[in-house]
GROMACS .gro file of C-alpha atoms in nm:
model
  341
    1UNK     CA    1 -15.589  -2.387  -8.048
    2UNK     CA    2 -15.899  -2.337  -7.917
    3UNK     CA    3 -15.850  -1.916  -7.930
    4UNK     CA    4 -15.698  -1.943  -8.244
    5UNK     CA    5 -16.060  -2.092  -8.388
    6UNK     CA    6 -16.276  -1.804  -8.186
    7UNK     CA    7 -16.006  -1.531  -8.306
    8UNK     CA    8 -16.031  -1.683  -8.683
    9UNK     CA    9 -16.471  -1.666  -8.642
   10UNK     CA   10 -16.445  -1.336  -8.528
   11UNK     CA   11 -16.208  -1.237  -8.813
   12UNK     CA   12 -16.466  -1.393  -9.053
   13UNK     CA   13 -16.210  -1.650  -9.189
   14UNK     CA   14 -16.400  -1.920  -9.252
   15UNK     CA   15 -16.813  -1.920  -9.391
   16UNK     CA   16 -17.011  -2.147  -9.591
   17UNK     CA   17 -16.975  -1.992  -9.968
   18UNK     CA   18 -17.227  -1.824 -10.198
   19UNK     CA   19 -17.344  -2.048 -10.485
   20UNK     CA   20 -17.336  -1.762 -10.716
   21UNK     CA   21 -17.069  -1.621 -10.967
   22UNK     CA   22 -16.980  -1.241 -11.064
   23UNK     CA   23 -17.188  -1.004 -11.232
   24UNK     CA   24 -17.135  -0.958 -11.625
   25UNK     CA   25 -16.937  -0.729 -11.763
   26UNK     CA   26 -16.978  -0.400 -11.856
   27UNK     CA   27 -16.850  -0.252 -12.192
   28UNK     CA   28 -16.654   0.093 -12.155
   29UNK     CA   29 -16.496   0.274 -12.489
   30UNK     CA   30 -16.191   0.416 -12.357
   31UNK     CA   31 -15.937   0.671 -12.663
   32UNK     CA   32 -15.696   0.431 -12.719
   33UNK     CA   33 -15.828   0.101 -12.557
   34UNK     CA   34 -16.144  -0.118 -12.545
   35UNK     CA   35 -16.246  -0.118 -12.122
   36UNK     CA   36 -16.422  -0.304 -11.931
   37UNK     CA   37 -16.553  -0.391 -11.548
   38UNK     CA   38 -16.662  -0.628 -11.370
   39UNK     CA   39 -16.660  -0.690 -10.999
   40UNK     CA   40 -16.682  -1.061 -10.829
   41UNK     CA   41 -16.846  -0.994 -10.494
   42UNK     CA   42 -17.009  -1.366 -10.445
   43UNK     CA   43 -16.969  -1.704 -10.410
   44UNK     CA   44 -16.643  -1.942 -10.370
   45UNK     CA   45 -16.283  -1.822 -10.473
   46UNK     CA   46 -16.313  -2.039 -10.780
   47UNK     CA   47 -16.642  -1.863 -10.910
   48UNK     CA   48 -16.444  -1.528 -10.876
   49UNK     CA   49 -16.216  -1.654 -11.105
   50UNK     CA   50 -16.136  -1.563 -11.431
   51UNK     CA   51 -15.938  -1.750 -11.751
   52UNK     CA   52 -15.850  -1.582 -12.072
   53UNK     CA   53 -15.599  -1.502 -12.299
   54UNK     CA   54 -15.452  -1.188 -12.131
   55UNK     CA   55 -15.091  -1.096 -12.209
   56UNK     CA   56 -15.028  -0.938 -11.818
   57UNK     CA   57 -15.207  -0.904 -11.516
   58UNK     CA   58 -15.155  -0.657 -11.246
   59UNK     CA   59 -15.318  -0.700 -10.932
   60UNK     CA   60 -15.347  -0.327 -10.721
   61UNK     CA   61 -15.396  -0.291 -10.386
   62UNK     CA   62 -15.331   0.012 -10.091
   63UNK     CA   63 -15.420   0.113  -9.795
   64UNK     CA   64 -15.366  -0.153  -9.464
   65UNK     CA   65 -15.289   0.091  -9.265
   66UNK     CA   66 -15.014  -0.170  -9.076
   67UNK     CA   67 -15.281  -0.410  -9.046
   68UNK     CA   68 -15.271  -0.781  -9.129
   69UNK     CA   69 -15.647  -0.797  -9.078
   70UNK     CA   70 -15.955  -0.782  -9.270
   71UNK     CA   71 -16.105  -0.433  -9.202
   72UNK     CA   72 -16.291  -0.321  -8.852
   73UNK     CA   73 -16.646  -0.348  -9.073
   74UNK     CA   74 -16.878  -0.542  -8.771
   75UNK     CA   75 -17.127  -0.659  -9.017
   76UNK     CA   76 -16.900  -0.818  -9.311
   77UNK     CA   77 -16.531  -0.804  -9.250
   78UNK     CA   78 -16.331  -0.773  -9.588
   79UNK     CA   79 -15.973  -0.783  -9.666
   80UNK     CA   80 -15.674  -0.878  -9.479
   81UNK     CA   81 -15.321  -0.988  -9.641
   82UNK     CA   82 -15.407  -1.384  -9.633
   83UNK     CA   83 -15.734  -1.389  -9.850
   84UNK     CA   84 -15.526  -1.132 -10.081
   85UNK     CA   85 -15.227  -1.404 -10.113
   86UNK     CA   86 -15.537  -1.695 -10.125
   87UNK     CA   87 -15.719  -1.508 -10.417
   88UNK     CA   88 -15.374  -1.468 -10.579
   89UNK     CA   89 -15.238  -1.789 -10.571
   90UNK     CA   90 -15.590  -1.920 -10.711
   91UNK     CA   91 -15.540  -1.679 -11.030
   92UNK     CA   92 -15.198  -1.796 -11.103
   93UNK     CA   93 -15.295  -2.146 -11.070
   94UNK     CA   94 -15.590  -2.099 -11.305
   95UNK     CA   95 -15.378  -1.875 -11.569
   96UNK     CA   96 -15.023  -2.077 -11.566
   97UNK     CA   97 -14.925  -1.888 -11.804
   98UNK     CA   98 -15.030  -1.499 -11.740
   99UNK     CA   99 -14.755  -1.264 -11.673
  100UNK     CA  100 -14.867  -1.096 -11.330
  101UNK     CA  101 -14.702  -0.827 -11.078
  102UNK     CA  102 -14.880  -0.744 -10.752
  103UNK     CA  103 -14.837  -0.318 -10.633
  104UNK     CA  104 -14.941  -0.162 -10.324
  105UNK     CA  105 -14.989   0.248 -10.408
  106UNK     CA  106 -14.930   0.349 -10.044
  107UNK     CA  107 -15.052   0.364  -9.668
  108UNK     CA  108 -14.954   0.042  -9.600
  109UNK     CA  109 -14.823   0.161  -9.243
  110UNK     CA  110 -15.013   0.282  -8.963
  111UNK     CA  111 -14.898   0.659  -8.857
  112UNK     CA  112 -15.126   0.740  -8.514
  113UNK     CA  113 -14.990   0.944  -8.325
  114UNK     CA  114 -15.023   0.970  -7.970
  115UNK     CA  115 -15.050   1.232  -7.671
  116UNK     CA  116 -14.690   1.345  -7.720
  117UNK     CA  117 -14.698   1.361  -8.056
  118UNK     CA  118 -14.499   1.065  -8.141
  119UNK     CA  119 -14.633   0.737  -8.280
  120UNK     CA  120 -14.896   0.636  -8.032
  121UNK     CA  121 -14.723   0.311  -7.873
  122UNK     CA  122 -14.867   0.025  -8.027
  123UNK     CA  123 -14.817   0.163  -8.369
  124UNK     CA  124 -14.469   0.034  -8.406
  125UNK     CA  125 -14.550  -0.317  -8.320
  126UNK     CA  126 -14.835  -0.299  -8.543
  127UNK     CA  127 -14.599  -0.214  -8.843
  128UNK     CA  128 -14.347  -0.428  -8.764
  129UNK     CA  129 -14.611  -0.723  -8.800
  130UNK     CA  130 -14.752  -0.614  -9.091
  131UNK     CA  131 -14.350  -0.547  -9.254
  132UNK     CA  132 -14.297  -0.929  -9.125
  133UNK     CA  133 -14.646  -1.013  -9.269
  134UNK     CA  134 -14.525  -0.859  -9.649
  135UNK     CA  135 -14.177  -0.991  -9.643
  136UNK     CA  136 -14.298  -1.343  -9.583
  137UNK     CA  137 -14.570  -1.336  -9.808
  138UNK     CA  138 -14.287  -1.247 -10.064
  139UNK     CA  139 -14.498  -1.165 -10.319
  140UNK     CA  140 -14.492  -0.783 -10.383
  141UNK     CA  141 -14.340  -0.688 -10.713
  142UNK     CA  142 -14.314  -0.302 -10.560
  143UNK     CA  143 -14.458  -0.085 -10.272
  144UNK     CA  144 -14.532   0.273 -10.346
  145UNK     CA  145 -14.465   0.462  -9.986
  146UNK     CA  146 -14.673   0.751  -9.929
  147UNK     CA  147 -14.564   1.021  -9.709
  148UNK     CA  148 -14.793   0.867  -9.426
  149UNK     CA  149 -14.546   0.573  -9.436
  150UNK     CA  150 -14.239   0.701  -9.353
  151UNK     CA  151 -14.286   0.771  -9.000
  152UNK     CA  152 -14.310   0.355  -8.987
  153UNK     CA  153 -14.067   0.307  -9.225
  154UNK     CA  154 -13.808   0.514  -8.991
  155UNK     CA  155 -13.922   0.393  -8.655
  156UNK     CA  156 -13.817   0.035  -8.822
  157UNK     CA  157 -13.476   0.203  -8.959
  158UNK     CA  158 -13.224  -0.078  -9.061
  159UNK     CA  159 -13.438  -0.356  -8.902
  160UNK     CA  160 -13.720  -0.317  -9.200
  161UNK     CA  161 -13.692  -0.628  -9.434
  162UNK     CA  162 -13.595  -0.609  -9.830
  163UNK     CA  163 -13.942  -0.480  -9.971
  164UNK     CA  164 -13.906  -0.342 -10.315
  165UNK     CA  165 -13.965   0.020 -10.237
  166UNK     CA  166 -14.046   0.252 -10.492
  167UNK     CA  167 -14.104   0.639 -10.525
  168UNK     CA  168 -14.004   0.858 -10.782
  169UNK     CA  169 -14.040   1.183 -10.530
  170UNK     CA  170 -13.895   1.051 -10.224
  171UNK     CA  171 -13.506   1.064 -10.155
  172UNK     CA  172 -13.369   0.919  -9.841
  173UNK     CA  173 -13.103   1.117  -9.699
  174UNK     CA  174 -13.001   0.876  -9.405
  175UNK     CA  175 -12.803   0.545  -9.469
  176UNK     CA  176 -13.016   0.410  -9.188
  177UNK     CA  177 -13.326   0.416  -9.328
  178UNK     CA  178 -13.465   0.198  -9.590
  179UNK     CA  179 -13.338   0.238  -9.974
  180UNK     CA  180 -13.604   0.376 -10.209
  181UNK     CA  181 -13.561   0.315 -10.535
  182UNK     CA  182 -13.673   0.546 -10.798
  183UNK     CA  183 -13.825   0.313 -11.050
  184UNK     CA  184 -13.819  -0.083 -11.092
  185UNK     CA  185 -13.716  -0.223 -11.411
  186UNK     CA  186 -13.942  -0.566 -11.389
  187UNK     CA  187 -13.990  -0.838 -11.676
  188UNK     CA  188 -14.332  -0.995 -11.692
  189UNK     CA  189 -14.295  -1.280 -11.977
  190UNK     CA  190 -14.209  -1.111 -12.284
  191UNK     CA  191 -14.294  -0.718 -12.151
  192UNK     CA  192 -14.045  -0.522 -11.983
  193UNK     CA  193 -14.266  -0.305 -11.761
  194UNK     CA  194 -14.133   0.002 -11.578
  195UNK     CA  195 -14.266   0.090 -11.211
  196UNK     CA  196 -14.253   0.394 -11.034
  197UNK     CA  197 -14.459   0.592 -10.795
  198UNK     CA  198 -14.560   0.930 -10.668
  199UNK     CA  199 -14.702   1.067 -10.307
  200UNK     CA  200 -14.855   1.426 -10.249
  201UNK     CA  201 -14.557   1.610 -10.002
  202UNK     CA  202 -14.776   1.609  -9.733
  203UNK     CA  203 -14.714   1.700  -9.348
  204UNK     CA  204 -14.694   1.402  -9.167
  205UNK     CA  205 -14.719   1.453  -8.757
  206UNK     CA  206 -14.425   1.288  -8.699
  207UNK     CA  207 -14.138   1.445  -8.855
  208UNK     CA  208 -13.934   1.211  -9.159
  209UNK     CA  209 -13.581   1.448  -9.183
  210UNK     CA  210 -13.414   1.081  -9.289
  211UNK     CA  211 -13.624   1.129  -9.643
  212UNK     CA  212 -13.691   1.413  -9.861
  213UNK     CA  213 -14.055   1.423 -10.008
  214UNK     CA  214 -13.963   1.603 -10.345
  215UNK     CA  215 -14.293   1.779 -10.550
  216UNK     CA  216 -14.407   1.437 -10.795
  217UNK     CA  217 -14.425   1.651 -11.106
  218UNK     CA  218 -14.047   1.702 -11.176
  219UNK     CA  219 -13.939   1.421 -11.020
  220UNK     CA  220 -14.127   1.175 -11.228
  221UNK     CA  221 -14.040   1.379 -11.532
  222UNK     CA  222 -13.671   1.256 -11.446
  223UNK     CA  223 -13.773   0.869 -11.378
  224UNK     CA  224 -13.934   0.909 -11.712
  225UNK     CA  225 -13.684   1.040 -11.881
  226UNK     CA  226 -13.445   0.729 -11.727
  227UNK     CA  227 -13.716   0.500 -11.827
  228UNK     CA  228 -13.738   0.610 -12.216
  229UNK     CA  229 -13.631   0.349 -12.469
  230UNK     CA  230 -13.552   0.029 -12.137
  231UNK     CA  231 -13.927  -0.025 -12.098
  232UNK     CA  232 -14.265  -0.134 -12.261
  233UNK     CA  233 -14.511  -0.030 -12.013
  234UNK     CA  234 -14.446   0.241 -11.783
  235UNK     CA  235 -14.664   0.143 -11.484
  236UNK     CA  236 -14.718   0.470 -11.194
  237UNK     CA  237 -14.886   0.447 -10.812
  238UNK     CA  238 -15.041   0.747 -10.722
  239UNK     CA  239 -15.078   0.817 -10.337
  240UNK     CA  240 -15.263   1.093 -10.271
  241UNK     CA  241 -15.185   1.297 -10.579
  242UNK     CA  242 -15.471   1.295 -10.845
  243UNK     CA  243 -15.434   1.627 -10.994
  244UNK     CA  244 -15.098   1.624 -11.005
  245UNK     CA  245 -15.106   1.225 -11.208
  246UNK     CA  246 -15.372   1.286 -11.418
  247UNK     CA  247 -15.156   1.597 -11.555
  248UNK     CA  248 -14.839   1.353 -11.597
  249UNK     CA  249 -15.041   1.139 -11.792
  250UNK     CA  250 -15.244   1.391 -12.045
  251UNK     CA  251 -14.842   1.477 -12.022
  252UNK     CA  252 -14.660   1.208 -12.105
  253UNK     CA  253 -14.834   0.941 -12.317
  254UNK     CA  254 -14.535   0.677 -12.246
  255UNK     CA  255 -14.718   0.592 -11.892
  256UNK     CA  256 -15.002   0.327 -11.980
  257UNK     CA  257 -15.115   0.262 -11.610
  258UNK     CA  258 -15.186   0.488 -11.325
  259UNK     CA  259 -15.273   0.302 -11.007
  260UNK     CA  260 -15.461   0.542 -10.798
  261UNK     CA  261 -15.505   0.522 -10.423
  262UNK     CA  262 -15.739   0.843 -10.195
  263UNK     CA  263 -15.918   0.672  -9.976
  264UNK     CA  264 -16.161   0.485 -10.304
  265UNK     CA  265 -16.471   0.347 -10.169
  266UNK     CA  266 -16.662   0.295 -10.476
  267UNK     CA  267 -16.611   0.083 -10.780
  268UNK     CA  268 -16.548   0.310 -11.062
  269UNK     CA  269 -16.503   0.154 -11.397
  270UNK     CA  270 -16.135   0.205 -11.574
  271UNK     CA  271 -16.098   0.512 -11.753
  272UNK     CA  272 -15.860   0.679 -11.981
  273UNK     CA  273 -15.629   1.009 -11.913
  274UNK     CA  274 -15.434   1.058 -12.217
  275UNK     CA  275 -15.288   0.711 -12.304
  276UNK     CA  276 -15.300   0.614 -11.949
  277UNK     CA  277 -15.559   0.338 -11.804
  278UNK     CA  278 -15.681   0.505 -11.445
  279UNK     CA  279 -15.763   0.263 -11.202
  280UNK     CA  280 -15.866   0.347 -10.848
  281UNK     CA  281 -15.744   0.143 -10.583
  282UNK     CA  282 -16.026   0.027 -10.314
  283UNK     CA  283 -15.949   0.195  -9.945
  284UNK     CA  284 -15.816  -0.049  -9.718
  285UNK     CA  285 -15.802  -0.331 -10.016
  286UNK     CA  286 -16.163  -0.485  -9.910
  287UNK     CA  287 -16.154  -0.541 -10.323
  288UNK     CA  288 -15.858  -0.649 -10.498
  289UNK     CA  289 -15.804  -0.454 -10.787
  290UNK     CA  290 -15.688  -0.693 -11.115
  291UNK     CA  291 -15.632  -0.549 -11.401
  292UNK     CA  292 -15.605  -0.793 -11.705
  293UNK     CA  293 -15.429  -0.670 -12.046
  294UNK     CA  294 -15.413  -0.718 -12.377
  295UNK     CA  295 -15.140  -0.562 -12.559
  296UNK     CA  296 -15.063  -0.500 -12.925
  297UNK     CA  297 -14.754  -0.313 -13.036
  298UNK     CA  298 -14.621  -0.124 -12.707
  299UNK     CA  299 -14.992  -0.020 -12.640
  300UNK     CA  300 -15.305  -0.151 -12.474
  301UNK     CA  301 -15.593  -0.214 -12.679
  302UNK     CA  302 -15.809  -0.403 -12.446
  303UNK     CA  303 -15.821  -0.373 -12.053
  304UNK     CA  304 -16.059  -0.538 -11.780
  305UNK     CA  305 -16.071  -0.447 -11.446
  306UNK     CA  306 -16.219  -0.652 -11.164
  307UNK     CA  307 -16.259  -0.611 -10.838
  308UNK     CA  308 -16.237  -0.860 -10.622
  309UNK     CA  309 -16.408  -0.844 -10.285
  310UNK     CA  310 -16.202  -1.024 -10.030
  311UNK     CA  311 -16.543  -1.095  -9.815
  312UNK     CA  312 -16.557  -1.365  -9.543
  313UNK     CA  313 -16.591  -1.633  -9.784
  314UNK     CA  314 -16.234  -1.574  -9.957
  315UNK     CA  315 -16.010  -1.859  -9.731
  316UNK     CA  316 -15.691  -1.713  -9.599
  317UNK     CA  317 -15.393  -1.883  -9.691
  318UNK     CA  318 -15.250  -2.091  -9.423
  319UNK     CA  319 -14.903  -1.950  -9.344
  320UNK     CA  320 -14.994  -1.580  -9.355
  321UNK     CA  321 -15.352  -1.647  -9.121
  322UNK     CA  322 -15.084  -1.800  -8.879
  323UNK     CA  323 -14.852  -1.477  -8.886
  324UNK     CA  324 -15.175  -1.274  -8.912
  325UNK     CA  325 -15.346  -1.439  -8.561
  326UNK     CA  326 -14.982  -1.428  -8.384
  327UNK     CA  327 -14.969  -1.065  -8.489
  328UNK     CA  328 -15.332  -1.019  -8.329
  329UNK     CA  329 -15.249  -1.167  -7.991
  330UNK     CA  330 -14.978  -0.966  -7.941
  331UNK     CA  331 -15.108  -0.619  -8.033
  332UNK     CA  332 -15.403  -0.724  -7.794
  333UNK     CA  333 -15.177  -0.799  -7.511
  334UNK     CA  334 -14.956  -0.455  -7.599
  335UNK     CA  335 -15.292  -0.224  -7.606
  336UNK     CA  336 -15.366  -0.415  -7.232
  337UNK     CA  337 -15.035  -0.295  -7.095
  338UNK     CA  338 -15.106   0.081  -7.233
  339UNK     CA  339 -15.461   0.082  -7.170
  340UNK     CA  340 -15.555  -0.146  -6.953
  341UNK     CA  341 -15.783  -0.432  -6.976
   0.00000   0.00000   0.00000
């Protein structure tokens, strides 16, 4: 119990909160839909908050990198998997009634590599917590996989758990390996959204022959073209691939949302690329991305985007802080028998 507490300081899981709320938000004129930002960096989970009248809400995220964790950041700590469930289940208690889907547009596995050019050894133990960690938190409406991903995603093979998987450019061409699907047909109250997702065909280290990494362009053209007349909202996660995205959408004015995820330090305010909303995912999820609709006729006429930091004084839920410290203790003890203490 007692190294359970210090492991939960270090992590910065528990601080007195801010007595401050978010900063205001900031106007953006967008072609086809009012925009807005705001980010909530301060104070309790319940001043981060936000109620209104919003007819879906889709919460973003990318970029774990197989960890459980908040990030390695020494001075302030931010993210992790439990304050992302904590924040989550505070938004759906305080909007009962808001439609909501939760994404994740890629690198959620860790691919180091080590000396012999496989995955360096603690890397599979590291994804296999963090697949545990998603599965349980059961939350996930669908999990783009970038091409950084599948070396995880095969090392698993038939052991990794029922996460909705979703690319519209990557084809698996083993029966042991995960299924892929190439969109998700999801209903969010009265909207029938369609999900799908595209990664750049990049090299990985660790050769993936069990999947083929197809080019996003033509592939998605297809998904779309499956899509047409089953959905309201055609909803894409971009790993890796902003040219080749922001040409779908200018494109194909049928996708309203493009989730995209490079690495995004900043917070850049929701803009528009053809009929498309572009929102950039935050590296590593240290902000949540949630991305509050309004919708009028098959189209979006009024968007806000918040980030959400997911500092220190966010409270991880219970259950997943367990899984999360458990995960911790046993990576530790794993990187003593490779490296020594």
């Amino acid at each position: 119990m007692q190294r359970t507490a210090l492991l939960l300081a270090a992590l910065g899981l528990s601080a007195c909160p801010r007595a401050s709320g978010p900063p205001p938000v900031q106007p953006v004129q967008g072609s086809t839909a009012t925009l807005a930002a705001e980010r909530a960096t301060e104070g309790t989970i319940q001043d981060r908050l936000v109620t209104d009248d919003a007819q879906l809400v889709i919460f973003y995220a990318s970029e774990q990198k197989g960890s459980l964790e908040p990030c390695g950041c020494p001075k302030e700590p931010r993210g992790s998997i439990p304050r992302l469930q904590a924040y989550l289940d505070a938004s759906i208690a305080a909007n009962p009634e808001t439609p909501w889907v939760l994404l994740n547009a890629g690198y959620f596995l860790d691919d180091a590599i080590g000396l012999g050019g496989e995955l360096r050894a603690d890397v599979p133990l590291s994804n296999r917590w963090m697949v545990h960690g998603l599965a349980e938190q059961g939350s996930w409406t669908a999990i783009n996989p970038g091409y950084v991903d599948l070396p995880g995603i095969v090392e698993l093979g038939q052991a990794f758990p029922a996460l909705p998987l979703v690319s519209a450019n990557i084809r698996a061409r083993s029966e042991d390996v995960a299924p892929i699907q190439p969109w998700l047909k999801v209903q969010a109250g009265e909207l029938t959204l369609g999900i799908t997702g595209i990664t750049t065909p990049g090299v990985s280290f660790v050769p993936t022959p069990q999947y083929a990494v197809e080019q996003p362009g033509p592939a998605l053209e297809v998904v779309l073209d499956q899509m047409r007349g089953q959905v309201d909202l055609v909803v894409l996660l971009a790993f890796q691939t902003i040219d080749e995205a922001r040409e779908l959408a200018q494109d194909h004015p049928e996708i309203s949302v493009v989730v995209d995820a490079f690495g995004h330090h900043e917070s850049v305010p929701p803009f528009t690329v053809g009929e498309a909303i572009w929102v950039k995912s935050h590296h590593q999820t240290q902000r949540l991305g949630e991305l509050r609709l309004w919708i009028e006729d098959g189209r979006v006429v009024q968007a806000l985007d918040r980030k959400v930091e997911l500092d220190p004084d966010i409270p991880g839920d219970a259950a997943l802080t367990d899984i999360m410290v458990r995960a911790h203790q046993e990576i530790e003890q794993k990187a003593k028998e490779i490296w020594g203490p």
